[in-house]
mmCIF file of C-alpha atoms in Angstrom:
data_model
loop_
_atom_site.group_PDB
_atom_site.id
_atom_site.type_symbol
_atom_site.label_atom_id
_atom_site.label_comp_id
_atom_site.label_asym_id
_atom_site.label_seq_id
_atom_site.Cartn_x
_atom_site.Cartn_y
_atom_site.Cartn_z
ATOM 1 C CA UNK A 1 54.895 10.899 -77.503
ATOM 2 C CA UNK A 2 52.780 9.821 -80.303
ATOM 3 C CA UNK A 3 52.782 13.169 -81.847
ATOM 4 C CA UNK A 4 56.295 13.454 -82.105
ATOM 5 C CA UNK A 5 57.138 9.800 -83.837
ATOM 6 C CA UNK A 6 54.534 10.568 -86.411
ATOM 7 C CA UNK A 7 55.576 14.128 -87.161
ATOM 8 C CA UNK A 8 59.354 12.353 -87.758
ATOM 9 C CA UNK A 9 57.845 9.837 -90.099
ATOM 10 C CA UNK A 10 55.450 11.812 -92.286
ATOM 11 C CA UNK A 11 57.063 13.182 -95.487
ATOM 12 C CA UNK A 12 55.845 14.394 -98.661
ATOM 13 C CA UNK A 13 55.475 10.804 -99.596
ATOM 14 C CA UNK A 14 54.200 8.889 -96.465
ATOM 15 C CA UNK A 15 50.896 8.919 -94.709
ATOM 16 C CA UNK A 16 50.238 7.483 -91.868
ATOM 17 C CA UNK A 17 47.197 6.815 -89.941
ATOM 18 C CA UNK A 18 47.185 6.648 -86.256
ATOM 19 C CA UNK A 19 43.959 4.632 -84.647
ATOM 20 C CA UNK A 20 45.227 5.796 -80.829
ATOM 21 C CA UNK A 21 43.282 3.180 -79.270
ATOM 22 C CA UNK A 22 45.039 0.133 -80.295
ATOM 23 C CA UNK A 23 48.122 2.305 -81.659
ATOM 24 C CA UNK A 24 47.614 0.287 -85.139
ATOM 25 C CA UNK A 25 49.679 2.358 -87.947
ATOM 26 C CA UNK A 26 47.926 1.779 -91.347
ATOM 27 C CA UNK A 27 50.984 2.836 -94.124
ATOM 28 C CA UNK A 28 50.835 4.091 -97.502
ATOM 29 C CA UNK A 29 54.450 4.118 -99.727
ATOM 30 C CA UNK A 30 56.404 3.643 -96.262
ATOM 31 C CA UNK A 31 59.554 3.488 -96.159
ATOM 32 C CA UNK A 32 60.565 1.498 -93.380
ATOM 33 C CA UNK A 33 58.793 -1.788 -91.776
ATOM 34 C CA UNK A 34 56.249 -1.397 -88.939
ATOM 35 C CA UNK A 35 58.436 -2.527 -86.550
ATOM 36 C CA UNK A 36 60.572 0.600 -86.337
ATOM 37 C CA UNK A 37 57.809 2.331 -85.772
ATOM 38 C CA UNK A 38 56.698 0.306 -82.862
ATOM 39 C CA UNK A 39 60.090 0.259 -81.390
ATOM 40 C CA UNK A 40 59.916 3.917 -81.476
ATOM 41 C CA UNK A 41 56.481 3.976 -79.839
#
C-alpha cells in the first residue's frame, strides 16, 4: 500500500523518504502537509 501512496506523491519536484519501520515521511519542497499523507497511509 505504501508503494502506491508514494508513487502518487513523488513528482519531478518532491522527494520523499520512507523509513518503513515507523512510517516517518521526511519531505523536501512538498506540496501538501504530512497529514494527507498519513490519512492516505
Amino acid at each position: 500500500m505504501w508503494k502506491k501512496v508514494i508513487k502518487k506523491y513523488i513528482t519531478r519536484d518532491v522527494i520523499i523518504m520512507v523509513e518503513l519501520d515507523q512510517y516517518r515521511f521526511k519531505l523536501s519542497n512538498y506540496k501538501k502537509p504530512l497529514e494527507e499523507i498519513r490519512d492516505s497511509l
